[in-house]
PDB file of C-alpha atoms in Angstrom:
ATOM      1  CA  MET A1460      64.544  36.430  76.747  1.00 90.00           C
ATOM      2  CA  GLU A1461      68.304  36.321  77.157  1.00 95.00           C
ATOM      3  CA  TYR A1462      70.353  36.592  80.315  1.00 96.00           C
ATOM      4  CA  THR A1463      73.964  37.315  81.158  1.00 96.00           C
ATOM      5  CA  ILE A1464      75.666  34.892  83.520  1.00 96.00           C
ATOM      6  CA  LEU A1465      75.078  37.305  86.455  1.00 95.00           C
ATOM      7  CA  LYS A1466      71.325  37.745  85.698  1.00 95.00           C
ATOM      8  CA  LEU A1467      70.828  34.025  85.259  1.00 96.00           C
ATOM      9  CA  GLY A1468      72.603  33.331  88.515  1.00 94.00           C
ATOM     10  CA  LYS A1469      70.377  35.762  90.350  1.00 94.00           C
ATOM     11  CA  LEU A1470      67.267  34.358  88.665  1.00 94.00           C
ATOM     12  CA  ALA A1471      68.104  30.718  89.555  1.00 93.00           C
ATOM     13  CA  GLY A1472      69.723  31.390  92.914  1.00 92.00           C
ATOM     14  CA  VAL A1473      73.036  29.942  91.941  1.00 93.00           C
ATOM     15  CA  SER A1474      76.535  31.540  91.847  1.00 93.00           C
ATOM     16  CA  THR A1475      78.233  32.646  88.677  1.00 94.00           C
ATOM     17  CA  ARG A1476      81.075  30.384  89.717  1.00 93.00           C
ATOM     18  CA  THR A1477      78.733  27.442  89.574  1.00 94.00           C
ATOM     19  CA  LEU A1478      77.499  28.422  86.099  1.00 96.00           C
ATOM     20  CA  ARG A1479      81.110  28.754  84.856  1.00 95.00           C
ATOM     21  CA  TYR A1480      81.822  25.359  86.256  1.00 95.00           C
ATOM     22  CA  TYR A1481      78.747  23.940  84.461  1.00 96.00           C
ATOM     23  CA  ASP A1482      80.155  25.440  81.279  1.00 96.00           C
ATOM     24  CA  GLU A1483      83.553  23.928  81.858  1.00 95.00           C
ATOM     25  CA  ILE A1484      82.216  20.407  82.360  1.00 94.00           C
ATOM     26  CA  GLY A1485      79.769  20.763  79.468  1.00 95.00           C
ATOM     27  CA  ILE A1486      76.569  20.270  81.346  1.00 95.00           C
ATOM     28  CA  LEU A1487      75.293  23.794  80.622  1.00 97.00           C
ATOM     29  CA  LYS A1488      76.856  25.817  77.788  1.00 97.00           C
ATOM     30  CA  PRO A1489      75.776  29.361  77.087  1.00 97.00           C
ATOM     31  CA  ALA A1490      73.814  29.985  73.917  1.00 97.00           C
ATOM     32  CA  ARG A1491      76.551  32.283  72.693  1.00 96.00           C
ATOM     33  CA  ILE A1492      79.366  34.558  73.759  1.00 96.00           C
ATOM     34  CA  ASN A1493      78.721  38.212  72.886  1.00 95.00           C
ATOM     35  CA  SER A1494      81.215  40.676  71.450  1.00 93.00           C
ATOM     36  CA  SER A1495      82.296  41.708  74.930  1.00 92.00           C
ATOM     37  CA  GLY A1496      83.132  38.153  75.897  1.00 94.00           C
ATOM     38  CA  TYR A1497      80.120  37.596  78.196  1.00 94.00           C
ATOM     39  CA  ARG A1498      78.224  34.321  78.328  1.00 96.00           C
ATOM     40  CA  ILE A1499      74.631  34.804  77.168  1.00 97.00           C
ATOM     41  CA  TYR A1500      71.896  32.274  77.991  1.00 97.00           C
ATOM     42  CA  GLY A1501      68.540  31.864  76.254  1.00 96.00           C
ATOM     43  CA  GLU A1502      65.284  30.027  76.990  1.00 94.00           C
ATOM     44  CA  ASN A1503      66.707  26.575  76.208  1.00 94.00           C
ATOM     45  CA  GLU A1504      69.538  27.068  78.676  1.00 96.00           C
ATOM     46  CA  VAL A1505      67.147  28.387  81.308  1.00 95.00           C
ATOM     47  CA  GLU A1506      65.017  25.256  80.962  1.00 93.00           C
ATOM     48  CA  LYS A1507      68.085  23.013  81.050  1.00 94.00           C
ATOM     49  CA  LEU A1508      69.260  24.680  84.229  1.00 95.00           C
ATOM     50  CA  GLN A1509      65.873  24.077  85.770  1.00 92.00           C
ATOM     51  CA  HIS A1510      66.198  20.379  85.095  1.00 91.00           C
ATOM     52  CA  ILE A1511      69.787  20.368  86.509  1.00 93.00           C
ATOM     53  CA  LEU A1512      68.585  21.939  89.719  1.00 92.00           C
ATOM     54  CA  PHE A1513      65.622  19.568  89.954  1.00 86.00           C
ATOM     55  CA  TYR A1514      67.858  16.527  89.628  1.00 86.00           C
ATOM     56  CA  LYS A1515      70.398  18.002  92.044  1.00 86.00           C
ATOM     57  CA  GLU A1516      67.604  18.480  94.650  1.00 79.00           C
ATOM     58  CA  LEU A1517      66.753  14.805  94.206  1.00 75.00           C
ATOM     59  CA  GLY A1518      70.380  13.833  95.008  1.00 72.00           C
ATOM     60  CA  VAL A1519      71.516  12.941  91.465  1.00 79.00           C
ATOM     61  CA  GLY A1520      75.214  13.546  90.720  1.00 81.00           C
ATOM     62  CA  LEU A1521      76.291  15.898  87.939  1.00 89.00           C
ATOM     63  CA  ASP A1522      77.809  13.184  85.796  1.00 88.00           C
ATOM     64  CA  GLN A1523      74.556  11.272  85.828  1.00 85.00           C
ATOM     65  CA  ILE A1524      72.530  14.442  85.188  1.00 90.00           C
ATOM     66  CA  LYS A1525      74.620  15.232  82.072  1.00 92.00           C
ATOM     67  CA  ASP A1526      74.070  11.696  80.786  1.00 89.00           C
ATOM     68  CA  ILE A1527      70.332  12.072  81.347  1.00 89.00           C
ATOM     69  CA  LEU A1528      70.123  15.475  79.582  1.00 91.00           C
ATOM     70  CA  ASP A1529      72.410  14.432  76.742  1.00 90.00           C
ATOM     71  CA  ASP A1530      70.327  11.333  76.024  1.00 89.00           C
ATOM     72  CA  PRO A1531      68.577  11.808  72.681  1.00 89.00           C
ATOM     73  CA  ALA A1532      65.572  10.079  74.163  1.00 87.00           C
ATOM     74  CA  PHE A1533      65.257  12.710  76.888  1.00 84.00           C
ATOM     75  CA  ASP A1534      61.629  13.793  77.092  1.00 86.00           C
ATOM     76  CA  VAL A1535      60.971  17.193  78.767  1.00 79.00           C
ATOM     77  CA  SER A1536      57.306  16.430  79.538  1.00 83.00           C
ATOM     78  CA  HIS A1537      58.110  13.070  81.026  1.00 84.00           C
ATOM     79  CA  ALA A1538      60.975  14.584  83.072  1.00 82.00           C
ATOM     80  CA  LEU A1539      58.717  17.246  84.534  1.00 79.00           C
ATOM     81  CA  ALA A1540      56.095  14.638  85.428  1.00 84.00           C
ATOM     82  CA  GLU A1541      58.816  12.603  87.079  1.00 81.00           C
ATOM     83  CA  HIS A1542      60.064  15.664  88.933  1.00 78.00           C
ATOM     84  CA  ARG A1543      56.507  16.312  90.168  1.00 83.00           C
ATOM     85  CA  ASP A1544      56.093  12.746  91.470  1.00 82.00           C
ATOM     86  CA  GLN A1545      59.450  12.959  93.213  1.00 77.00           C
ATOM     87  CA  LEU A1546      58.545  16.262  94.852  1.00 79.00           C
ATOM     88  CA  LEU A1547      55.168  14.953  95.960  1.00 82.00           C
ATOM     89  CA  ALA A1548      56.988  12.005  97.557  1.00 77.00           C
ATOM     90  CA  LYS A1549      59.393  14.399  99.269  1.00 75.00           C
ATOM     91  CA  ARG A1550      56.475  16.521 100.509  1.00 81.00           C
ATOM     92  CA  LYS A1551      54.822  13.366 101.902  1.00 78.00           C
ATOM     93  CA  GLN A1552      58.042  12.534 103.671  1.00 72.00           C
ATOM     94  CA  LEU A1553      58.320  16.046 105.095  1.00 77.00           C
ATOM     95  CA  ASP A1554      54.715  15.990 106.215  1.00 80.00           C
ATOM     96  CA  LEU A1555      55.461  12.730 108.139  1.00 73.00           C
ATOM     97  CA  LEU A1556      58.547  14.262 109.723  1.00 73.00           C
ATOM     98  CA  ILE A1557      56.584  17.426 110.710  1.00 80.00           C
ATOM     99  CA  ALA A1558      53.805  15.339 112.201  1.00 78.00           C
ATOM    100  CA  ASN A1559      56.386  13.304 114.131  1.00 72.00           C
ATOM    101  CA  VAL A1560      58.049  16.468 115.447  1.00 77.00           C
ATOM    102  CA  ASP A1561      54.712  17.991 116.360  1.00 82.00           C
ATOM    103  CA  LYS A1562      53.800  14.872 118.320  1.00 74.00           C
ATOM    104  CA  THR A1563      57.181  14.837 119.979  1.00 73.00           C
ATOM    105  CA  ILE A1564      56.682  18.472 121.054  1.00 82.00           C
ATOM    106  CA  ALA A1565      53.233  17.576 122.440  1.00 82.00           C
ATOM    107  CA  VAL A1566      54.841  14.752 124.404  1.00 72.00           C
ATOM    108  CA  LYS A1567      57.455  17.063 125.837  1.00 76.00           C
ATOM    109  CA  GLU A1568      54.787  19.548 126.821  1.00 82.00           C
ATOM    110  CA  GLY A1569      52.759  16.841 128.508  1.00 79.00           C
ATOM    111  CA  ARG A1570      49.786  17.129 126.069  1.00 78.00           C
ATOM    112  CA  THR A1571      50.062  13.554 124.773  1.00 72.00           C
ATOM    113  CA  THR A1572      52.225  10.420 124.993  1.00 70.00           C
ATOM    114  CA  MET A1573      54.344   8.567 122.420  1.00 63.00           C
ATOM    115  CA  SER A1574      55.623   5.035 122.996  1.00 66.00           C
ATOM    116  CA  ASP A1575      59.170   4.046 122.065  1.00 61.00           C
ATOM    117  CA  LYS A1576      57.601   1.688 119.502  1.00 64.00           C
ATOM    118  CA  GLU A1577      55.806   4.643 117.870  1.00 66.00           C
ATOM    119  CA  LYS A1578      59.063   6.641 117.693  1.00 62.00           C
ATOM    120  CA  PHE A1579      60.957   3.698 116.167  1.00 67.00           C
ATOM    121  CA  GLU A1580      58.156   2.902 113.688  1.00 69.00           C
ATOM    122  CA  GLY A1581      58.048   6.487 112.521  1.00 68.00           C
ATOM    123  CA  PHE A1582      61.836   6.559 112.082  1.00 71.00           C
ATOM    124  CA  LYS A1583      61.794   3.376 109.968  1.00 78.00           C
ATOM    125  CA  ARG A1584      58.975   4.781 107.777  1.00 74.00           C
ATOM    126  CA  ASN A1585      60.999   7.951 107.195  1.00 75.00           C
ATOM    127  CA  MET A1586      64.067   5.886 106.360  1.00 81.00           C
ATOM    128  CA  ILE A1587      62.150   3.902 103.762  1.00 82.00           C
ATOM    129  CA  ASP A1588      60.692   7.074 102.254  1.00 79.00           C
ATOM    130  CA  GLU A1589      64.107   8.717 102.100  1.00 78.00           C
ATOM    131  CA  ASN A1590      65.652   5.633 100.369  1.00 80.00           C
ATOM    132  CA  GLU A1591      62.814   5.557  97.815  1.00 81.00           C
ATOM    133  CA  ARG A1592      63.304   9.249  97.098  1.00 78.00           C
ATOM    134  CA  LYS A1593      67.013   8.981  96.643  1.00 76.00           C
ATOM    135  CA  TYR A1594      67.532   5.584  95.075  1.00 78.00           C
ATOM    136  CA  GLY A1595      64.080   4.111  94.353  1.00 79.00           C
ATOM    137  CA  ASN A1596      64.144   4.394  90.615  1.00 78.00           C
ATOM    138  CA  GLU A1597      67.595   2.813  90.134  1.00 77.00           C
ATOM    139  CA  VAL A1598      67.105   0.054  92.591  1.00 82.00           C
ATOM    140  CA  ARG A1599      63.645  -0.908  91.355  1.00 81.00           C
ATOM    141  CA  GLU A1600      64.913  -0.918  87.766  1.00 80.00           C
ATOM    142  CA  LYS A1601      67.805  -3.224  88.783  1.00 77.00           C
ATOM    143  CA  TYR A1602      66.018  -5.631  91.202  1.00 79.00           C
ATOM    144  CA  GLY A1603      62.307  -5.216  90.439  1.00 80.00           C
ATOM    145  CA  ASP A1604      59.339  -3.791  92.369  1.00 80.00           C
ATOM    146  CA  GLU A1605      58.561  -7.047  94.193  1.00 80.00           C
ATOM    147  CA  THR A1606      62.068  -7.417  95.640  1.00 82.00           C
ATOM    148  CA  VAL A1607      62.207  -3.759  96.701  1.00 84.00           C
ATOM    149  CA  ASP A1608      58.722  -3.880  98.291  1.00 84.00           C
ATOM    150  CA  GLN A1609      59.688  -7.029 100.219  1.00 86.00           C
ATOM    151  CA  SER A1610      62.906  -5.340 101.372  1.00 87.00           C
ATOM    152  CA  ASN A1611      60.905  -2.314 102.560  1.00 85.00           C
ATOM    153  CA  ALA A1612      58.485  -4.556 104.411  1.00 85.00           C
ATOM    154  CA  LYS A1613      61.393  -6.368 106.112  1.00 87.00           C
ATOM    155  CA  LEU A1614      62.789  -3.029 107.296  1.00 86.00           C
ATOM    156  CA  GLN A1615      59.399  -1.899 108.560  1.00 80.00           C
ATOM    157  CA  ASN A1616      58.954  -5.130 110.496  1.00 83.00           C
ATOM    158  CA  MET A1617      62.495  -5.115 111.872  1.00 84.00           C
ATOM    159  CA  SER A1618      62.877  -5.155 115.660  1.00 84.00           C
ATOM    160  CA  GLN A1619      64.922  -2.578 117.529  1.00 82.00           C
ATOM    161  CA  GLU A1620      67.559  -5.287 118.266  1.00 86.00           C
ATOM    162  CA  ASP A1621      67.931  -6.254 114.608  1.00 89.00           C
ATOM    163  CA  PHE A1622      68.059  -2.646 113.574  1.00 88.00           C
ATOM    164  CA  ASP A1623      70.855  -1.934 116.093  1.00 88.00           C
ATOM    165  CA  LEU A1624      72.675  -4.972 114.712  1.00 93.00           C
ATOM    166  CA  ALA A1625      72.310  -3.715 111.143  1.00 90.00           C
ATOM    167  CA  ASN A1626      73.793  -0.333 112.181  1.00 89.00           C
ATOM    168  CA  LYS A1627      76.615  -2.100 113.976  1.00 94.00           C
ATOM    169  CA  LEU A1628      77.442  -4.121 110.857  1.00 95.00           C
ATOM    170  CA  ALA A1629      77.500  -0.963 108.788  1.00 92.00           C
ATOM    171  CA  GLU A1630      80.063   0.551 111.145  1.00 93.00           C
ATOM    172  CA  ASP A1631      82.160  -2.666 111.139  1.00 95.00           C
ATOM    173  CA  ILE A1632      82.150  -2.618 107.293  1.00 95.00           C
ATOM    174  CA  HIS A1633      83.644   0.887 107.173  1.00 92.00           C
ATOM    175  CA  GLN A1634      86.266   0.106 109.783  1.00 94.00           C
ATOM    176  CA  THR A1635      87.286  -3.161 108.196  1.00 96.00           C
ATOM    177  CA  LEU A1636      87.358  -1.542 104.712  1.00 94.00           C
ATOM    178  CA  ALA A1637      89.653   1.210 106.003  1.00 93.00           C
ATOM    179  CA  GLU A1638      92.167  -1.403 106.992  1.00 94.00           C
ATOM    180  CA  ALA A1639      91.572  -3.689 103.965  1.00 96.00           C
ATOM    181  CA  VAL A1640      92.185  -0.916 101.425  1.00 95.00           C
ATOM    182  CA  LYS A1641      95.710  -0.474 102.798  1.00 94.00           C
ATOM    183  CA  THR A1642      96.553  -3.996 101.565  1.00 95.00           C
ATOM    184  CA  GLY A1643      95.626  -3.118  98.007  1.00 94.00           C
ATOM    185  CA  ASP A1644      94.449  -6.680  97.570  1.00 96.00           C
ATOM    186  CA  PRO A1645      90.715  -7.444  97.289  1.00 96.00           C
ATOM    187  CA  SER A1646      91.425 -11.099  97.954  1.00 95.00           C
ATOM    188  CA  SER A1647      93.261 -10.398 101.261  1.00 96.00           C
ATOM    189  CA  ALA A1648      91.812 -11.598 104.531  1.00 96.00           C
ATOM    190  CA  PRO A1649      90.704  -8.119 105.707  1.00 96.00           C
ATOM    191  CA  ALA A1650      89.062  -7.484 102.277  1.00 97.00           C
ATOM    192  CA  GLN A1651      87.217 -10.759 102.422  1.00 97.00           C
ATOM    193  CA  LYS A1652      86.062 -10.005 105.946  1.00 97.00           C
ATOM    194  CA  ALA A1653      84.694  -6.730 104.728  1.00 97.00           C
ATOM    195  CA  ALA A1654      82.850  -8.512 101.928  1.00 97.00           C
ATOM    196  CA  ASP A1655      81.416 -11.004 104.433  1.00 97.00           C
ATOM    197  CA  LEU A1656      80.306  -8.279 106.749  1.00 97.00           C
ATOM    198  CA  HIS A1657      78.656  -6.575 103.750  1.00 97.00           C
ATOM    199  CA  LYS A1658      76.784  -9.824 102.937  1.00 97.00           C
ATOM    200  CA  GLN A1659      75.552 -10.003 106.546  1.00 96.00           C
ATOM    201  CA  TRP A1660      74.486  -6.383 106.405  1.00 95.00           C
ATOM    202  CA  ILE A1661      72.506  -6.586 103.199  1.00 94.00           C
ATOM    203  CA  SER A1662      70.956  -9.823 104.412  1.00 94.00           C
ATOM    204  CA  MET A1663      69.374  -7.849 107.243  1.00 91.00           C
ATOM    205  CA  TYR A1664      67.358  -5.934 104.583  1.00 90.00           C
ATOM    206  CA  TRP A1665      67.072  -8.225 101.605  1.00 90.00           C
ATOM    207  CA  PRO A1666      64.276 -10.795 101.442  1.00 86.00           C
ATOM    208  CA  LYS A1667      66.695 -13.309  99.950  1.00 88.00           C
ATOM    209  CA  TYR A1668      70.469 -13.291  99.432  1.00 92.00           C
ATOM    210  CA  SER A1669      72.120 -14.198  96.100  1.00 92.00           C
ATOM    211  CA  LYS A1670      75.721 -13.953  94.885  1.00 94.00           C
ATOM    212  CA  GLU A1671      74.571 -12.407  91.615  1.00 93.00           C
ATOM    213  CA  ALA A1672      72.589  -9.605  93.356  1.00 91.00           C
ATOM    214  CA  HIS A1673      75.471  -9.030  95.760  1.00 95.00           C
ATOM    215  CA  ALA A1674      77.963  -8.577  92.927  1.00 94.00           C
ATOM    216  CA  GLY A1675      75.428  -6.355  91.085  1.00 91.00           C
ATOM    217  CA  LEU A1676      75.207  -4.116  94.107  1.00 92.00           C
ATOM    218  CA  GLY A1677      79.005  -3.829  94.042  1.00 94.00           C
ATOM    219  CA  ASP A1678      78.695  -2.651  90.413  1.00 93.00           C
ATOM    220  CA  MET A1679      76.073  -0.059  91.420  1.00 90.00           C
ATOM    221  CA  TYR A1680      78.384   1.334  94.130  1.00 91.00           C
ATOM    222  CA  VAL A1681      80.881   2.220  91.475  1.00 92.00           C
ATOM    223  CA  ALA A1682      78.520   3.247  88.607  1.00 88.00           C
ATOM    224  CA  ASP A1683      76.250   5.496  90.677  1.00 84.00           C
ATOM    225  CA  GLU A1684      77.961   8.658  91.867  1.00 84.00           C
ATOM    226  CA  ARG A1685      75.787   8.861  94.931  1.00 82.00           C
ATOM    227  CA  PHE A1686      76.855   5.419  96.200  1.00 85.00           C
ATOM    228  CA  LYS A1687      80.420   5.997  95.093  1.00 90.00           C
ATOM    229  CA  SER A1688      80.736   9.250  96.976  1.00 87.00           C
ATOM    230  CA  TYR A1689      79.361   7.566 100.168  1.00 85.00           C
ATOM    231  CA  TYR A1690      82.178   5.009 100.194  1.00 90.00           C
ATOM    232  CA  ASP A1691      84.835   7.307  98.782  1.00 89.00           C
ATOM    233  CA  LYS A1692      84.177  10.131 101.269  1.00 85.00           C
ATOM    234  CA  GLU A1693      87.266   9.482 103.265  1.00 78.00           C
ATOM    235  CA  ARG A1694      89.501   7.891 100.619  1.00 86.00           C
ATOM    236  CA  ASP A1695      89.187   7.598  96.842  1.00 89.00           C
ATOM    237  CA  GLY A1696      88.886   4.121  95.372  1.00 92.00           C
ATOM    238  CA  VAL A1697      87.095   2.473  98.340  1.00 94.00           C
ATOM    239  CA  ALA A1698      83.932   1.787  96.346  1.00 94.00           C
ATOM    240  CA  GLU A1699      85.924   0.050  93.632  1.00 95.00           C
ATOM    241  CA  PHE A1700      87.911  -1.897  96.173  1.00 96.00           C
ATOM    242  CA  LEU A1701      84.721  -3.075  97.933  1.00 97.00           C
ATOM    243  CA  ARG A1702      83.238  -4.079  94.549  1.00 96.00           C
ATOM    244  CA  ASP A1703      86.347  -6.058  93.668  1.00 96.00           C
ATOM    245  CA  SER A1704      86.301  -7.669  97.120  1.00 97.00           C
ATOM    246  CA  ILE A1705      82.705  -8.703  96.547  1.00 97.00           C
ATOM    247  CA  TYR A1706      83.686 -10.189  93.151  1.00 96.00           C
ATOM    248  CA  VAL A1707      86.217 -12.382  94.882  1.00 96.00           C
ATOM    249  CA  TYR A1708      83.859 -13.268  97.776  1.00 96.00           C
ATOM    250  CA  THR A1709      81.015 -14.266  95.466  1.00 96.00           C
ATOM    251  CA  GLY A1710      83.248 -16.065  92.913  1.00 93.00           C
ATOM    252  CA  MET A1711      81.883 -13.722  90.246  1.00 82.00           C
ATOM    253  CA  LYS A1712      85.107 -11.814  89.469  1.00 69.00           C
ATOM    254  CA  LYS A1713      84.838 -10.010  86.172  1.00 60.00           C
TER     255      LYS A1713
END
């Protein structure tokens, strides 16, 4: 079956503007243009759009999605199985959140009690699950299952005081980076302070610190659109500046 851009948009729940943009960036081209100049999409395009929307739901950026779908080794069956696993993990996370909300409601209504420790433990578990859903595949591929599992265990066992300190360090990193970027020099004192704060922050979560892994994380901040957009949300180039600052800090400048 074939669809015009309007019909496909209604079918998939996306705007025609989005589909035109996908055409412009080459991630989803129409099967053909008819004699009236309308974009026409066939079954292959519908299937491709389904994958695009799946990956977007999982937080993958469009550039990365395009690379995945354009890869000659892309396997539809494997991708669908992966989507299913990710959706099941997301459902598990939502079930945990719903259970936590239900218990909180019960506490407010006086039907049960929940200790501060229970609230905090549930929050950390949700945080781990969310990180796994968003970044698990990439991080596990880069650092290995054992390292990631140890990091998750460290977070789960973290005290409230350490967790508050980690959040404070994250805030300090952003504030220091904002000033450091103005210097334009990754080797400047503010830039190196930001890199040192970043080391302290990741050491709160990592089972063991290494300069190589620190520099590798800086590379990931630039290569992965999701990390890059996090650091570049207020100013373009911050992710690259942090990476270069880490290169200098670790002595692994490339």
